[in-house]
Amino acid sequence: MTIAESLSPRSLRAPESGIVEVVNYARERKGLIPLWVGEGDLPTPEFIARAASDALMRGETFYTWQRGIPELRAALSRYYARRFGISLPAEHFYVVGSGMQAIKLAIEALVSPGDDMVYLTPAWPNFAAAAELSGANPIAVPLDFVNGRWQIDLARVEAAITPKTRALFINTPSNPTGWTATREDLSDLLAMARRHGLWIMADEIYALYHYAGGRAPSFLDVMEEGDRVIFVNSFSKNWSMTGWRVGWIVAPPEMGQVIENLVQYSTSGVPQFLQQGAITALDEGDAFVQANIDKAAKNRDVFCDALIATNRVETLKPDGALYAFLKIDGVTDSRLAALDIVDRTNVGLAPGTAFGPGGELFMRACFLRDPKDILEAADRLARYIAAR
């Protein structure tokens, strides 16, 4: 028996990331413009890093609150009052080790092995993989791609619900498509969940990246007390903190002990000095977040306009999130195309094959970077497309 054959079948089913495959193929190349992963090019702002550094030097290095330090949970409560106009006491917030862990723990809390979880595709691949690792069955419901824009078919979502279905996973604004649910969409999805006795797991990490102005519609705008909605989120995108691995869950206080227990048996809590930096991000970081949003909006226009002008790319400017999802004429295998593009242009894109059903013909580009890089990347890609 080989070592691989001796491992658990569940661990062996964990798929290789189609995004990371391309990153590993070319990450060290000189002159590379990396648009393949979902992060900006700015490091964490100094004032946030300093708050964490100061706490580290004060000795805040011991075991800490499993649900998050009270000061950070209170800061999250203030953040939601300011950004979402809703009063949620600190008991609704749970600090975890990244948005990815928030998703994994929420899955563990909501489903049992053999349960179904319905989600919209194309989608960030980590959700489906995390569901499978927990023994659940991720059921993909493709969005429609019509005249360059993504749309939800609510009847198709409901048709995917069976007696085995336990939850709906809804990411809006969407990674990778930029699809953004309207308030009416969210009301309809919530009514559907109520009819079938389902949970909704709401990934609203890109809520502030909404190019119609203001934040995107949220389930918080339409839900009522007692509705079964759990929110997963992260400090990564808004405050340029991807490497910190700090996220949070918003859930009913009745779930508190369950979430605490799940944290205990996974990471045993987020380092306290990192949580001090997160408090500063929430309380003092609005101007930095707005600068990121403004940069993303301008880059979205520059990048998409340049590629649409080739008349060989089918897409519209996304309504939200940080990504252009591009359908390039002649691309039939986006994995091979991503490898070819990085070889020929030194621009790193994520292949649509990584994002599940409906994404196979597309390429994802993150546009939260220096505008000069975005201009250069658009020019390189336009020349590549013209030469095909």
mmCIF file of N, CA and C in Angstrom, residues 76 79-80 84 88 92-110 117-119 124 126-128 130-131 167-175 199-208 217-220 223 228-239 245-252 255 259 262-263:
data_model
loop_
_atom_site.group_PDB
_atom_site.id
_atom_site.type_symbol
_atom_site.label_atom_id
_atom_site.label_comp_id
_atom_site.label_asym_id
_atom_site.label_seq_id
_atom_site.Cartn_x
_atom_site.Cartn_y
_atom_site.Cartn_z
ATOM 1 N N LEU A 76 -16.977 45.324 15.418
ATOM 2 C CA LEU A 76 -17.788 44.790 14.328
ATOM 3 C C LEU A 76 -19.232 45.262 14.436
ATOM 4 N N TYR A 79 -19.268 48.713 13.145
ATOM 5 C CA TYR A 79 -19.089 48.701 11.693
ATOM 6 C C TYR A 79 -20.417 48.412 10.990
ATOM 7 N N TYR A 80 -21.176 47.445 11.482
ATOM 8 C CA TYR A 80 -22.447 47.110 10.848
ATOM 9 C C TYR A 80 -23.479 48.211 11.044
ATOM 10 N N PHE A 84 -24.225 49.172 7.403
ATOM 11 C CA PHE A 84 -25.447 48.472 7.026
ATOM 12 C C PHE A 84 -26.699 49.049 7.688
ATOM 13 N N LEU A 88 -26.831 45.391 15.614
ATOM 14 C CA LEU A 88 -26.585 44.008 16.004
ATOM 15 C C LEU A 88 -25.647 44.017 17.199
ATOM 16 N N HIS A 92 -23.601 38.763 18.279
ATOM 17 C CA HIS A 92 -23.852 38.192 16.944
ATOM 18 C C HIS A 92 -22.571 37.937 16.159
ATOM 19 N N PHE A 93 -21.425 38.385 16.659
ATOM 20 C CA PHE A 93 -20.184 38.358 15.880
ATOM 21 C C PHE A 93 -19.181 37.374 16.481
ATOM 22 N N TYR A 94 -18.507 36.641 15.570
ATOM 23 C CA TYR A 94 -17.536 35.622 15.971
ATOM 24 C C TYR A 94 -16.304 35.777 15.092
ATOM 25 N N VAL A 95 -15.158 35.949 15.704
ATOM 26 C CA VAL A 95 -13.913 36.175 14.975
ATOM 27 C C VAL A 95 -13.248 34.830 14.697
ATOM 28 N N VAL A 96 -12.851 34.635 13.436
ATOM 29 C CA VAL A 96 -12.280 33.351 13.029
ATOM 30 C C VAL A 96 -11.032 33.593 12.176
ATOM 31 N N GLY A 97 -10.349 32.496 11.850
ATOM 32 C CA GLY A 97 -9.074 32.603 11.148
ATOM 33 C C GLY A 97 -9.232 32.654 9.643
ATOM 34 N N SER A 98 -9.834 33.725 9.131
ATOM 35 C CA SER A 98 -9.998 33.985 7.698
ATOM 36 C C SER A 98 -11.448 33.788 7.267
ATOM 37 N N GLY A 99 -11.759 34.380 6.098
ATOM 38 C CA GLY A 99 -13.057 34.133 5.483
ATOM 39 C C GLY A 99 -13.219 32.679 5.086
ATOM 40 N N MET A 100 -12.112 32.040 4.688
ATOM 41 C CA MET A 100 -12.167 30.616 4.334
ATOM 42 C C MET A 100 -12.577 29.781 5.533
ATOM 43 N N GLN A 101 -11.994 30.074 6.703
ATOM 44 C CA GLN A 101 -12.402 29.320 7.881
ATOM 45 C C GLN A 101 -13.849 29.639 8.269
ATOM 46 N N ALA A 102 -14.268 30.875 8.057
ATOM 47 C CA ALA A 102 -15.666 31.215 8.328
ATOM 48 C C ALA A 102 -16.593 30.313 7.520
ATOM 49 N N ILE A 103 -16.271 30.106 6.247
ATOM 50 C CA ILE A 103 -17.086 29.236 5.399
ATOM 51 C C ILE A 103 -17.043 27.801 5.909
ATOM 52 N N LYS A 104 -15.854 27.314 6.212
ATOM 53 C CA LYS A 104 -15.726 25.912 6.649
ATOM 54 C C LYS A 104 -16.469 25.664 7.955
ATOM 55 N N LEU A 105 -16.352 26.584 8.899
ATOM 56 C CA LEU A 105 -17.033 26.391 10.182
ATOM 57 C C LEU A 105 -18.551 26.515 10.024
ATOM 58 N N ALA A 106 -18.982 27.433 9.162
ATOM 59 C CA ALA A 106 -20.426 27.565 8.924
ATOM 60 C C ALA A 106 -20.981 26.288 8.301
ATOM 61 N N ILE A 107 -20.248 25.705 7.363
ATOM 62 C CA ILE A 107 -20.677 24.431 6.777
ATOM 63 C C ILE A 107 -20.777 23.363 7.859
ATOM 64 N N GLU A 108 -19.753 23.275 8.705
ATOM 65 C CA GLU A 108 -19.764 22.273 9.767
ATOM 66 C C GLU A 108 -20.959 22.470 10.702
ATOM 67 N N ALA A 109 -21.331 23.725 10.929
ATOM 68 C CA ALA A 109 -22.446 24.002 11.835
ATOM 69 C C ALA A 109 -23.804 23.666 11.214
ATOM 70 N N LEU A 110 -23.898 23.752 9.894
ATOM 71 C CA LEU A 110 -25.214 23.675 9.255
ATOM 72 C C LEU A 110 -25.544 22.311 8.661
ATOM 73 N N MET A 117 -26.010 21.185 -0.385
ATOM 74 C CA MET A 117 -25.937 22.639 -0.290
ATOM 75 C C MET A 117 -25.971 23.196 -1.713
ATOM 76 N N VAL A 118 -26.944 24.022 -2.006
ATOM 77 C CA VAL A 118 -27.120 24.596 -3.338
ATOM 78 C C VAL A 118 -26.341 25.898 -3.429
ATOM 79 N N TYR A 119 -25.602 26.071 -4.532
ATOM 80 C CA TYR A 119 -24.843 27.299 -4.713
ATOM 81 C C TYR A 119 -24.870 27.707 -6.180
ATOM 82 N N TRP A 124 -16.404 30.972 -6.697
ATOM 83 C CA TRP A 124 -15.110 30.742 -6.056
ATOM 84 C C TRP A 124 -15.038 29.272 -5.657
ATOM 85 N N ASN A 126 -13.471 27.396 -3.598
ATOM 86 C CA ASN A 126 -13.215 26.892 -2.246
ATOM 87 C C ASN A 126 -14.477 26.484 -1.517
ATOM 88 N N PHE A 127 -15.623 27.114 -1.851
ATOM 89 C CA PHE A 127 -16.844 26.721 -1.152
ATOM 90 C C PHE A 127 -17.193 25.270 -1.442
ATOM 91 N N ALA A 128 -17.255 24.913 -2.716
ATOM 92 C CA ALA A 128 -17.655 23.551 -3.070
ATOM 93 C C ALA A 128 -16.680 22.529 -2.503
ATOM 94 N N ALA A 130 -14.797 22.864 0.179
ATOM 95 C CA ALA A 130 -14.980 22.794 1.631
ATOM 96 C C ALA A 130 -16.219 21.982 1.983
ATOM 97 N N ALA A 131 -17.280 22.150 1.217
ATOM 98 C CA ALA A 131 -18.499 21.376 1.462
ATOM 99 C C ALA A 131 -18.232 19.881 1.287
ATOM 100 N N ALA A 167 -29.085 23.930 2.854
ATOM 101 C CA ALA A 167 -28.730 25.355 2.839
ATOM 102 C C ALA A 167 -28.498 25.835 1.411
ATOM 103 N N LEU A 168 -28.636 27.154 1.243
ATOM 104 C CA LEU A 168 -28.252 27.845 0.022
ATOM 105 C C LEU A 168 -27.020 28.689 0.334
ATOM 106 N N PHE A 169 -26.016 28.612 -0.525
ATOM 107 C CA PHE A 169 -24.841 29.461 -0.404
ATOM 108 C C PHE A 169 -24.948 30.552 -1.464
ATOM 109 N N ILE A 170 -25.010 31.807 -1.019
ATOM 110 C CA ILE A 170 -25.199 32.932 -1.932
ATOM 111 C C ILE A 170 -24.061 33.923 -1.747
ATOM 112 N N ASN A 171 -23.263 34.089 -2.799
ATOM 113 C CA ASN A 171 -22.161 35.054 -2.796
ATOM 114 C C ASN A 171 -22.536 36.213 -3.703
ATOM 115 N N THR A 172 -22.769 37.369 -3.111
ATOM 116 C CA THR A 172 -23.111 38.568 -3.876
ATOM 117 C C THR A 172 -22.563 39.790 -3.153
ATOM 118 N N PRO A 173 -21.885 40.690 -3.903
ATOM 119 C CA PRO A 173 -21.403 40.577 -5.275
ATOM 120 C C PRO A 173 -20.511 39.345 -5.443
ATOM 121 N N SER A 174 -20.575 38.795 -6.659
ATOM 122 C CA SER A 174 -20.016 37.464 -6.889
ATOM 123 C C SER A 174 -18.569 37.494 -7.339
ATOM 124 N N ASN A 175 -17.810 36.576 -6.771
ATOM 125 C CA ASN A 175 -16.507 36.180 -7.283
ATOM 126 C C ASN A 175 -16.730 34.847 -8.010
ATOM 127 N N TRP A 199 -31.359 27.003 5.578
ATOM 128 C CA TRP A 199 -30.451 28.076 5.954
ATOM 129 C C TRP A 199 -29.946 28.773 4.695
ATOM 130 N N ILE A 200 -29.608 30.035 4.835
ATOM 131 C CA ILE A 200 -28.844 30.758 3.823
ATOM 132 C C ILE A 200 -27.481 31.078 4.409
ATOM 133 N N MET A 201 -26.422 30.702 3.694
ATOM 134 C CA MET A 201 -25.079 31.136 4.038
ATOM 135 C C MET A 201 -24.736 32.274 3.077
ATOM 136 N N ALA A 202 -24.616 33.478 3.599
ATOM 137 C CA ALA A 202 -24.425 34.680 2.786
ATOM 138 C C ALA A 202 -22.972 35.120 2.840
ATOM 139 N N ASP A 203 -22.313 35.074 1.685
ATOM 140 C CA ASP A 203 -20.942 35.569 1.549
ATOM 141 C C ASP A 203 -21.031 36.959 0.927
ATOM 142 N N GLU A 204 -20.888 37.985 1.772
ATOM 143 C CA GLU A 204 -21.005 39.372 1.324
ATOM 144 C C GLU A 204 -19.677 40.116 1.455
ATOM 145 N N ILE A 205 -18.587 39.385 1.219
ATOM 146 C CA ILE A 205 -17.262 39.954 1.397
ATOM 147 C C ILE A 205 -17.019 41.164 0.499
ATOM 148 N N TYR A 206 -17.695 41.223 -0.661
ATOM 149 C CA TYR A 206 -17.477 42.329 -1.604
ATOM 150 C C TYR A 206 -18.592 43.376 -1.537
ATOM 151 N N ALA A 207 -19.337 43.413 -0.455
ATOM 152 C CA ALA A 207 -20.514 44.280 -0.382
ATOM 153 C C ALA A 207 -20.189 45.749 -0.642
ATOM 154 N N LEU A 208 -19.003 46.204 -0.243
ATOM 155 C CA LEU A 208 -18.664 47.626 -0.421
ATOM 156 C C LEU A 208 -18.171 47.917 -1.831
ATOM 157 N N PRO A 217 -26.881 45.543 -2.082
ATOM 158 C CA PRO A 217 -27.965 45.013 -1.247
ATOM 159 C C PRO A 217 -27.487 43.814 -0.436
ATOM 160 N N SER A 218 -28.046 43.691 0.756
ATOM 161 C CA SER A 218 -27.646 42.635 1.692
ATOM 162 C C SER A 218 -28.880 41.913 2.214
ATOM 163 N N PHE A 219 -28.693 40.655 2.591
ATOM 164 C CA PHE A 219 -29.792 39.951 3.261
ATOM 165 C C PHE A 219 -30.199 40.672 4.541
ATOM 166 N N LEU A 220 -29.294 41.446 5.121
ATOM 167 C CA LEU A 220 -29.647 42.213 6.313
ATOM 168 C C LEU A 220 -30.748 43.231 6.014
ATOM 169 N N MET A 223 -34.154 40.565 5.805
ATOM 170 C CA MET A 223 -34.466 39.487 6.734
ATOM 171 C C MET A 223 -35.205 39.996 7.966
ATOM 172 N N ARG A 228 -33.180 32.187 9.142
ATOM 173 C CA ARG A 228 -31.976 31.368 9.273
ATOM 174 C C ARG A 228 -30.932 31.826 8.251
ATOM 175 N N VAL A 229 -30.205 32.859 8.611
ATOM 176 C CA VAL A 229 -29.157 33.403 7.752
ATOM 177 C C VAL A 229 -27.879 33.510 8.574
ATOM 178 N N ILE A 230 -26.788 32.992 8.023
ATOM 179 C CA ILE A 230 -25.473 33.113 8.639
ATOM 180 C C ILE A 230 -24.564 33.797 7.627
ATOM 181 N N PHE A 231 -23.808 34.792 8.058
ATOM 182 C CA PHE A 231 -22.960 35.583 7.174
ATOM 183 C C PHE A 231 -21.492 35.208 7.414
ATOM 184 N N VAL A 232 -20.725 35.128 6.323
ATOM 185 C CA VAL A 232 -19.287 34.896 6.405
ATOM 186 C C VAL A 232 -18.577 36.073 5.757
ATOM 187 N N ASN A 233 -17.473 36.503 6.364
ATOM 188 C CA ASN A 233 -16.796 37.686 5.853
ATOM 189 C C ASN A 233 -15.324 37.660 6.256
ATOM 190 N N SER A 234 -14.585 38.672 5.786
ATOM 191 C CA SER A 234 -13.138 38.673 5.971
ATOM 192 C C SER A 234 -12.607 40.096 5.962
ATOM 193 N N PHE A 235 -11.472 40.288 6.613
ATOM 194 C CA PHE A 235 -10.766 41.567 6.556
ATOM 195 C C PHE A 235 -9.904 41.697 5.298
ATOM 196 N N SER A 236 -9.808 40.654 4.501
ATOM 197 C CA SER A 236 -8.824 40.590 3.427
ATOM 198 C C SER A 236 -8.953 41.695 2.396
ATOM 199 N N LYS A 237 -10.131 41.859 1.810
ATOM 200 C CA LYS A 237 -10.271 42.692 0.616
ATOM 201 C C LYS A 237 -10.357 44.183 0.939
ATOM 202 N N ASN A 238 -11.141 44.535 1.929
ATOM 203 C CA ASN A 238 -11.381 45.957 2.209
ATOM 204 C C ASN A 238 -10.128 46.675 2.694
ATOM 205 N N TRP A 239 -9.357 46.007 3.546
ATOM 206 C CA TRP A 239 -8.246 46.673 4.231
ATOM 207 C C TRP A 239 -6.875 46.129 3.813
ATOM 208 N N ARG A 245 -5.172 36.502 7.545
ATOM 209 C CA ARG A 245 -6.069 35.381 7.810
ATOM 210 C C ARG A 245 -6.938 35.648 9.024
ATOM 211 N N VAL A 246 -7.711 36.727 8.937
ATOM 212 C CA VAL A 246 -8.682 37.067 9.978
ATOM 213 C C VAL A 246 -10.026 37.316 9.300
ATOM 214 N N GLY A 247 -11.041 36.656 9.785
ATOM 215 C CA GLY A 247 -12.385 36.831 9.244
ATOM 216 C C GLY A 247 -13.400 36.849 10.361
ATOM 217 N N TRP A 248 -14.668 36.814 9.981
ATOM 218 C CA TRP A 248 -15.710 36.788 11.004
ATOM 219 C C TRP A 248 -16.970 36.131 10.477
ATOM 220 N N ILE A 249 -17.794 35.712 11.416
ATOM 221 C CA ILE A 249 -19.112 35.149 11.157
ATOM 222 C C ILE A 249 -20.138 36.026 11.864
ATOM 223 N N VAL A 250 -21.268 36.255 11.208
ATOM 224 C CA VAL A 250 -22.410 36.900 11.846
ATOM 225 C C VAL A 250 -23.506 35.840 11.937
ATOM 226 N N ALA A 251 -23.944 35.539 13.143
ATOM 227 C CA ALA A 251 -24.896 34.453 13.344
ATOM 228 C C ALA A 251 -25.719 34.726 14.599
ATOM 229 N N PRO A 252 -26.858 34.064 14.721
ATOM 230 C CA PRO A 252 -27.673 34.246 15.929
ATOM 231 C C PRO A 252 -26.883 33.887 17.183
ATOM 232 N N MET A 255 -26.269 30.337 18.441
ATOM 233 C CA MET A 255 -25.244 29.468 17.850
ATOM 234 C C MET A 255 -23.884 29.657 18.511
ATOM 235 N N ILE A 259 -20.351 27.608 17.657
ATOM 236 C CA ILE A 259 -19.254 28.223 16.914
ATOM 237 C C ILE A 259 -17.989 28.244 17.755
ATOM 238 N N LEU A 262 -16.406 24.847 17.628
ATOM 239 C CA LEU A 262 -15.776 24.572 16.337
ATOM 240 C C LEU A 262 -14.448 25.314 16.206
ATOM 241 N N VAL A 263 -14.405 26.538 16.713
ATOM 242 C CA VAL A 263 -13.145 27.277 16.717
ATOM 243 C C VAL A 263 -12.124 26.569 17.608
#
